[in-house]
Amino acid sequence: MAILSGSCRFGLWNVHVSWQDDLVYRVRFAREGIPGPVPEEILRYCAGRPSDLSTLRSVATEGETTFARIYRAVREVPCGETVTYGEVAWMVGTAPRAVGAAMARNPTPLVVPCHRVVAKTGIGGFSPDLAIKEALLAMERQRDVCMPEKGEVNR
DNA sequence: TCCCGCTCTGAGT
DNA sequence: ACTCAGAGCGGGA
C-alpha cells in the first residue's frame, strides 16, 4: 500500500503528514493545506481533543545514530511537560548543541515532540515559526489534550 | 575539512 | 544583570 499524505489545521497553520499505518514519515507546517487523510491521533491532537501521539511511530527514531537516540529520548517527554536541550544531551550522552541541531532537522515534529524541548533560559527556537511552539505548549498546559497517564486519575 | 546550528557555561564588566 | 567567547557534537557541503 502506498504512503498517504494529507493535512489538517492547527491554528493559522496546516500540518502536512506523510504516513502509512502507524508509521509517520514526515510532518511539516505549511501555509497551504492539501487534501488527503491524516492519522486519527494527529487530527485529535490538532483539534485540541484528548489524544495519544505515542501510539504512532516515527522513521526518525529508527537506527542507532546519535540523532535517532536523541529523537527517542525526546519521545519520552510526557505531554504537558518540558525538558531543556542540555537535559536531553545529558540523557543521550551528547552536547546541547547537537540536540538543537537534531530538533532543527526533526522530520516528524509532534510525533517527536521537539516543541517540549526548551532552552535553559527561555523557550528556545522552532521553525518555521516560534509561535507554533508557544501555541503547542500552551495547549498542552491548559487544555486536556494529554491523555491521562496510567494510574493517574486526577490532578 | 570547514562551517553552521532551536546551546551552555564561565569570565569579565 | 548583561555580554561575549569558547567549548562542543553531529551533519552536510
PDB file of C-alpha atoms (C1' of nucleotides) in Angstrom:
ATOM      1  CA  MET A   1       0.000   0.000   0.000  1.00  0.00           C
ATOM      2  CA  ALA A   2       1.240   3.468  -0.864  1.00  0.00           C
ATOM      3  CA  ILE A   3       2.249   6.174   1.566  1.00  0.00           C
ATOM      4  CA  LEU A   4      -0.624   8.525   2.331  1.00  0.00           C
ATOM      5  CA  SER A   5      -0.450  12.304   2.563  1.00  0.00           C
ATOM      6  CA  GLY A   6      -2.855  14.854   3.909  1.00  0.00           C
ATOM      7  CA  SER A   7      -3.068  17.873   6.139  1.00  0.00           C
ATOM      8  CA  CYS A   8      -5.134  19.225   8.974  1.00  0.00           C
ATOM      9  CA  ARG A   9      -5.428  22.621  10.569  1.00  0.00           C
ATOM     10  CA  PHE A  10      -3.593  23.863  13.629  1.00  0.00           C
ATOM     11  CA  GLY A  11      -4.372  27.491  14.223  1.00  0.00           C
ATOM     12  CA  LEU A  12      -3.166  29.527  11.276  1.00  0.00           C
ATOM     13  CA  TRP A  13      -1.050  26.647  10.016  1.00  0.00           C
ATOM     14  CA  ASN A  14      -1.641  23.457   8.115  1.00  0.00           C
ATOM     15  CA  VAL A  15       0.029  20.289   9.308  1.00  0.00           C
ATOM     16  CA  HIS A  16       1.160  18.105   6.427  1.00  0.00           C
ATOM     17  CA  VAL A  17       1.591  14.444   7.255  1.00  0.00           C
ATOM     18  CA  SER A  18       3.066  11.614   5.178  1.00  0.00           C
ATOM     19  CA  TRP A  19       2.303   8.266   6.741  1.00  0.00           C
ATOM     20  CA  GLN A  20       1.339   4.643   6.428  1.00  0.00           C
ATOM     21  CA  ASP A  21      -0.451   2.679   9.143  1.00  0.00           C
ATOM     22  CA  ASP A  22       1.105   3.766  12.446  1.00  0.00           C
ATOM     23  CA  LEU A  23       4.387   4.866  10.868  1.00  0.00           C
ATOM     24  CA  VAL A  24       4.903   8.555  10.168  1.00  0.00           C
ATOM     25  CA  TYR A  25       7.493   9.580   7.591  1.00  0.00           C
ATOM     26  CA  ARG A  26       7.137  13.310   7.579  1.00  0.00           C
ATOM     27  CA  VAL A  27       5.341  16.129   9.384  1.00  0.00           C
ATOM     28  CA  ARG A  28       5.690  19.756   8.419  1.00  0.00           C
ATOM     29  CA  PHE A  29       3.936  23.047   8.981  1.00  0.00           C
ATOM     30  CA  ALA A  30       2.823  24.928   5.884  1.00  0.00           C
ATOM     31  CA  ARG A  31       0.633  27.857   4.938  1.00  0.00           C
ATOM     32  CA  GLU A  32      -1.464  25.904   2.490  1.00  0.00           C
ATOM     33  CA  GLY A  33      -3.456  22.772   3.147  1.00  0.00           C
ATOM     34  CA  ILE A  34      -3.561  19.697   0.965  1.00  0.00           C
ATOM     35  CA  PRO A  35      -6.402  17.225   0.566  1.00  0.00           C
ATOM     36  CA  GLY A  36      -5.937  13.746   1.952  1.00  0.00           C
ATOM     37  CA  PRO A  37      -6.037  11.647   5.110  1.00  0.00           C
ATOM     38  CA  VAL A  38      -4.243  12.354   8.391  1.00  0.00           C
ATOM     39  CA  PRO A  39      -3.746   9.856  11.240  1.00  0.00           C
ATOM     40  CA  GLU A  40      -6.614   9.963  13.710  1.00  0.00           C
ATOM     41  CA  GLU A  41      -4.423  10.804  16.700  1.00  0.00           C
ATOM     42  CA  ILE A  42      -2.912  13.800  14.931  1.00  0.00           C
ATOM     43  CA  LEU A  43      -6.372  15.005  13.917  1.00  0.00           C
ATOM     44  CA  ARG A  44      -7.498  14.796  17.515  1.00  0.00           C
ATOM     45  CA  TYR A  45      -4.357  16.498  18.804  1.00  0.00           C
ATOM     46  CA  CYS A  46      -4.592  19.416  16.388  1.00  0.00           C
ATOM     47  CA  ALA A  47      -8.236  19.857  17.322  1.00  0.00           C
ATOM     48  CA  GLY A  48      -7.295  20.108  20.991  1.00  0.00           C
ATOM     49  CA  ARG A  49      -9.054  16.859  21.873  1.00  0.00           C
ATOM     50  CA  PRO A  50      -7.534  14.116  24.060  1.00  0.00           C
ATOM     51  CA  SER A  51      -5.017  12.150  22.059  1.00  0.00           C
ATOM     52  CA  ASP A  52      -2.028   9.891  22.478  1.00  0.00           C
ATOM     53  CA  LEU A  53       0.657  10.548  19.890  1.00  0.00           C
ATOM     54  CA  SER A  54       2.814   7.807  21.388  1.00  0.00           C
ATOM     55  CA  THR A  55       0.663   5.281  19.528  1.00  0.00           C
ATOM     56  CA  LEU A  56       2.373   6.472  16.356  1.00  0.00           C
ATOM     57  CA  ARG A  57       5.891   5.602  15.271  1.00  0.00           C
ATOM     58  CA  SER A  58       8.350   7.897  13.515  1.00  0.00           C
ATOM     59  CA  VAL A  59      11.017   6.980  10.994  1.00  0.00           C
ATOM     60  CA  ALA A  60      13.226   9.488  12.826  1.00  0.00           C
ATOM     61  CA  THR A  61      13.653   7.182  15.821  1.00  0.00           C
ATOM     62  CA  GLU A  62      14.921   4.232  13.790  1.00  0.00           C
ATOM     63  CA  GLY A  63      18.580   3.303  13.783  1.00  0.00           C
ATOM     64  CA  GLU A  64      21.493   3.800  16.134  1.00  0.00           C
ATOM     65  CA  THR A  65      22.667   7.220  15.004  1.00  0.00           C
ATOM     66  CA  THR A  66      23.019   9.952  17.604  1.00  0.00           C
ATOM     67  CA  PHE A  67      20.069  11.798  16.123  1.00  0.00           C
ATOM     68  CA  ALA A  68      17.859   8.713  16.394  1.00  0.00           C
ATOM     69  CA  ARG A  69      18.817   8.326  20.044  1.00  0.00           C
ATOM     70  CA  ILE A  70      18.054  11.993  20.640  1.00  0.00           C
ATOM     71  CA  TYR A  71      14.640  11.611  18.996  1.00  0.00           C
ATOM     72  CA  ARG A  72      13.867   8.552  21.132  1.00  0.00           C
ATOM     73  CA  ALA A  73      14.799  10.467  24.292  1.00  0.00           C
ATOM     74  CA  VAL A  74      12.563  13.365  23.282  1.00  0.00           C
ATOM     75  CA  ARG A  75       9.651  10.982  22.772  1.00  0.00           C
ATOM     76  CA  GLU A  76       9.935  10.084  26.483  1.00  0.00           C
ATOM     77  CA  VAL A  77       8.943  13.608  27.495  1.00  0.00           C
ATOM     78  CA  PRO A  78       5.339  13.461  28.682  1.00  0.00           C
ATOM     79  CA  CYS A  79       2.655  15.630  27.165  1.00  0.00           C
ATOM     80  CA  GLY A  80       2.405  18.927  29.008  1.00  0.00           C
ATOM     81  CA  GLU A  81       5.972  18.819  30.312  1.00  0.00           C
ATOM     82  CA  THR A  82       9.240  20.223  29.024  1.00  0.00           C
ATOM     83  CA  VAL A  83      12.954  19.460  29.246  1.00  0.00           C
ATOM     84  CA  THR A  84      15.958  21.526  28.250  1.00  0.00           C
ATOM     85  CA  TYR A  85      18.333  20.851  25.380  1.00  0.00           C
ATOM     86  CA  GLY A  86      21.028  20.265  27.970  1.00  0.00           C
ATOM     87  CA  GLU A  87      18.963  17.642  29.832  1.00  0.00           C
ATOM     88  CA  VAL A  88      18.316  15.713  26.643  1.00  0.00           C
ATOM     89  CA  ALA A  89      22.014  15.918  25.827  1.00  0.00           C
ATOM     90  CA  TRP A  90      22.863  14.525  29.235  1.00  0.00           C
ATOM     91  CA  MET A  91      20.404  11.627  28.805  1.00  0.00           C
ATOM     92  CA  VAL A  92      21.797  10.667  25.424  1.00  0.00           C
ATOM     93  CA  GLY A  93      25.424  11.419  26.214  1.00  0.00           C
ATOM     94  CA  THR A  94      25.996  14.220  23.741  1.00  0.00           C
ATOM     95  CA  ALA A  95      26.199  18.016  23.722  1.00  0.00           C
ATOM     96  CA  PRO A  96      23.365  20.542  23.967  1.00  0.00           C
ATOM     97  CA  ARG A  97      24.117  21.990  20.548  1.00  0.00           C
ATOM     98  CA  ALA A  98      23.807  18.579  18.958  1.00  0.00           C
ATOM     99  CA  VAL A  99      20.314  18.365  20.435  1.00  0.00           C
ATOM    100  CA  GLY A 100      19.440  21.754  18.989  1.00  0.00           C
ATOM    101  CA  ALA A 101      20.656  20.656  15.596  1.00  0.00           C
ATOM    102  CA  ALA A 102      18.626  17.452  15.823  1.00  0.00           C
ATOM    103  CA  MET A 103      15.496  19.385  16.743  1.00  0.00           C
ATOM    104  CA  ALA A 104      16.022  21.794  13.874  1.00  0.00           C
ATOM    105  CA  ARG A 105      16.069  18.866  11.429  1.00  0.00           C
ATOM    106  CA  ASN A 106      13.362  16.812  13.087  1.00  0.00           C
ATOM    107  CA  PRO A 107      11.458  15.246  10.157  1.00  0.00           C
ATOM    108  CA  THR A 108       8.390  14.490  12.272  1.00  0.00           C
ATOM    109  CA  PRO A 109       7.502  17.224  14.752  1.00  0.00           C
ATOM    110  CA  LEU A 110       4.527  16.383  17.007  1.00  0.00           C
ATOM    111  CA  VAL A 111       5.323  12.655  16.748  1.00  0.00           C
ATOM    112  CA  VAL A 112       8.784  13.517  18.049  1.00  0.00           C
ATOM    113  CA  PRO A 113       7.656  16.360  20.321  1.00  0.00           C
ATOM    114  CA  CYS A 114      10.530  18.752  19.753  1.00  0.00           C
ATOM    115  CA  HIS A 115       8.321  21.595  20.975  1.00  0.00           C
ATOM    116  CA  ARG A 116       8.739  20.189  24.512  1.00  0.00           C
ATOM    117  CA  VAL A 117      12.479  20.842  24.382  1.00  0.00           C
ATOM    118  CA  VAL A 118      13.253  24.351  25.564  1.00  0.00           C
ATOM    119  CA  ALA A 119      16.385  26.328  26.328  1.00  0.00           C
ATOM    120  CA  LYS A 120      17.608  26.552  29.891  1.00  0.00           C
ATOM    121  CA  THR A 121      16.833  30.253  29.741  1.00  0.00           C
ATOM    122  CA  GLY A 122      13.812  30.954  27.584  1.00  0.00           C
ATOM    123  CA  ILE A 123      11.829  28.905  25.138  1.00  0.00           C
ATOM    124  CA  GLY A 124      14.465  28.077  22.540  1.00  0.00           C
ATOM    125  CA  GLY A 125      13.724  28.045  18.846  1.00  0.00           C
ATOM    126  CA  PHE A 126      11.264  26.491  16.439  1.00  0.00           C
ATOM    127  CA  SER A 127      10.914  26.667  12.699  1.00  0.00           C
ATOM    128  CA  PRO A 128       9.069  27.714  10.676  1.00  0.00           C
ATOM    129  CA  ASP A 129       7.575  29.889  13.419  1.00  0.00           C
ATOM    130  CA  LEU A 130       8.248  30.129  17.133  1.00  0.00           C
ATOM    131  CA  ALA A 131       4.574  30.975  17.620  1.00  0.00           C
ATOM    132  CA  ILE A 132       3.718  27.356  16.792  1.00  0.00           C
ATOM    133  CA  LYS A 133       5.876  26.114  19.655  1.00  0.00           C
ATOM    134  CA  GLU A 134       4.279  28.577  22.035  1.00  0.00           C
ATOM    135  CA  ALA A 135       0.801  27.553  20.914  1.00  0.00           C
ATOM    136  CA  LEU A 136       1.546  23.830  21.268  1.00  0.00           C
ATOM    137  CA  LEU A 137       2.955  24.259  24.764  1.00  0.00           C
ATOM    138  CA  ALA A 138       0.080  26.491  25.826  1.00  0.00           C
ATOM    139  CA  MET A 139      -2.418  23.971  24.502  1.00  0.00           C
ATOM    140  CA  GLU A 140      -0.801  21.065  26.333  1.00  0.00           C
ATOM    141  CA  ARG A 141      -0.688  23.047  29.548  1.00  0.00           C
ATOM    142  CA  GLN A 142      -4.192  24.394  29.531  1.00  0.00           C
ATOM    143  CA  ARG A 143      -6.460  22.021  27.688  1.00  0.00           C
ATOM    144  CA  ASP A 144      -6.807  18.308  28.296  1.00  0.00           C
ATOM    145  CA  VAL A 145      -5.251  17.187  25.034  1.00  0.00           C
ATOM    146  CA  CYS A 146      -2.978  15.000  27.110  1.00  0.00           C
ATOM    147  CA  MET A 147      -4.321  11.543  27.758  1.00  0.00           C
ATOM    148  CA  PRO A 148      -4.309  10.722  31.464  1.00  0.00           C
ATOM    149  CA  GLU A 149      -1.317   8.577  32.393  1.00  0.00           C
ATOM    150  CA  LYS A 150      -1.893   5.030  33.509  1.00  0.00           C
ATOM    151  CA  GLY A 151      -2.651   5.151  37.219  1.00  0.00           C
ATOM    152  CA  GLU A 152      -3.100   8.887  37.237  1.00  0.00           C
ATOM    153  CA  VAL A 153      -6.743   9.673  37.762  1.00  0.00           C
ATOM    154  CA  ASN A 154      -6.881  13.330  38.553  1.00  0.00           C
ATOM    155  CA  ARG A 155      -4.770  16.270  39.390  1.00  0.00           C
TER     156      ARG A 155
ATOM    157  C1'  DT B   1      37.982  19.657   6.457  1.00  0.00           C
ATOM    158  C1'  DC B   2      35.356  23.567   7.347  1.00  0.00           C
ATOM    159  C1'  DC B   3      31.123  25.712   8.658  1.00  0.00           C
ATOM    160  C1'  DC B   4      26.837  26.098  10.931  1.00  0.00           C
ATOM    161  C1'  DG B   5      23.174  25.264  14.459  1.00  0.00           C
ATOM    162  C1'  DC B   6      16.225  25.633  18.125  1.00  0.00           C
ATOM    163  C1'  DT B   7      23.144  25.539  23.403  1.00  0.00           C
ATOM    164  C1'  DC B   8      25.553  26.213  27.760  1.00  0.00           C
ATOM    165  C1'  DT B   9      28.935  27.906  30.958  1.00  0.00           C
ATOM    166  C1'  DG B  10      32.137  30.907  32.829  1.00  0.00           C
ATOM    167  C1'  DA B  11      34.612  35.188  32.867  1.00  0.00           C
ATOM    168  C1'  DG B  12      34.574  39.961  32.504  1.00  0.00           C
ATOM    169  C1'  DT B  13      32.326  44.360  33.039  1.00  0.00           C
TER     170       DT B  13
ATOM    171  C1'  DA C   1      22.359  41.914  35.234  1.00  0.00           C
ATOM    172  C1'  DC C   2      24.345  41.757  30.698  1.00  0.00           C
ATOM    173  C1'  DT C   3      27.598  40.497  27.047  1.00  0.00           C
ATOM    174  C1'  DC C   4      30.834  37.592  24.850  1.00  0.00           C
ATOM    175  C1'  DA C   5      33.988  33.901  23.698  1.00  0.00           C
ATOM    176  C1'  DG C   6      34.898  29.333  23.545  1.00  0.00           C
ATOM    177  C1'  DA C   7      33.806  24.539  24.156  1.00  0.00           C
ATOM    178  C1'  DG C   8      31.481  21.164  21.945  1.00  0.00           C
ATOM    179  C1'  DC C   9      28.856  17.312  18.991  1.00  0.00           C
ATOM    180  C1'  DG C  10      26.992  15.962  14.510  1.00  0.00           C
ATOM    181  C1'  DG C  11      25.741  16.591   9.894  1.00  0.00           C
ATOM    182  C1'  DG C  12      26.195  18.389   5.378  1.00  0.00           C
ATOM    183  C1'  DA C  13      28.880  20.560   1.654  1.00  0.00           C
TER     184       DA C  13
END
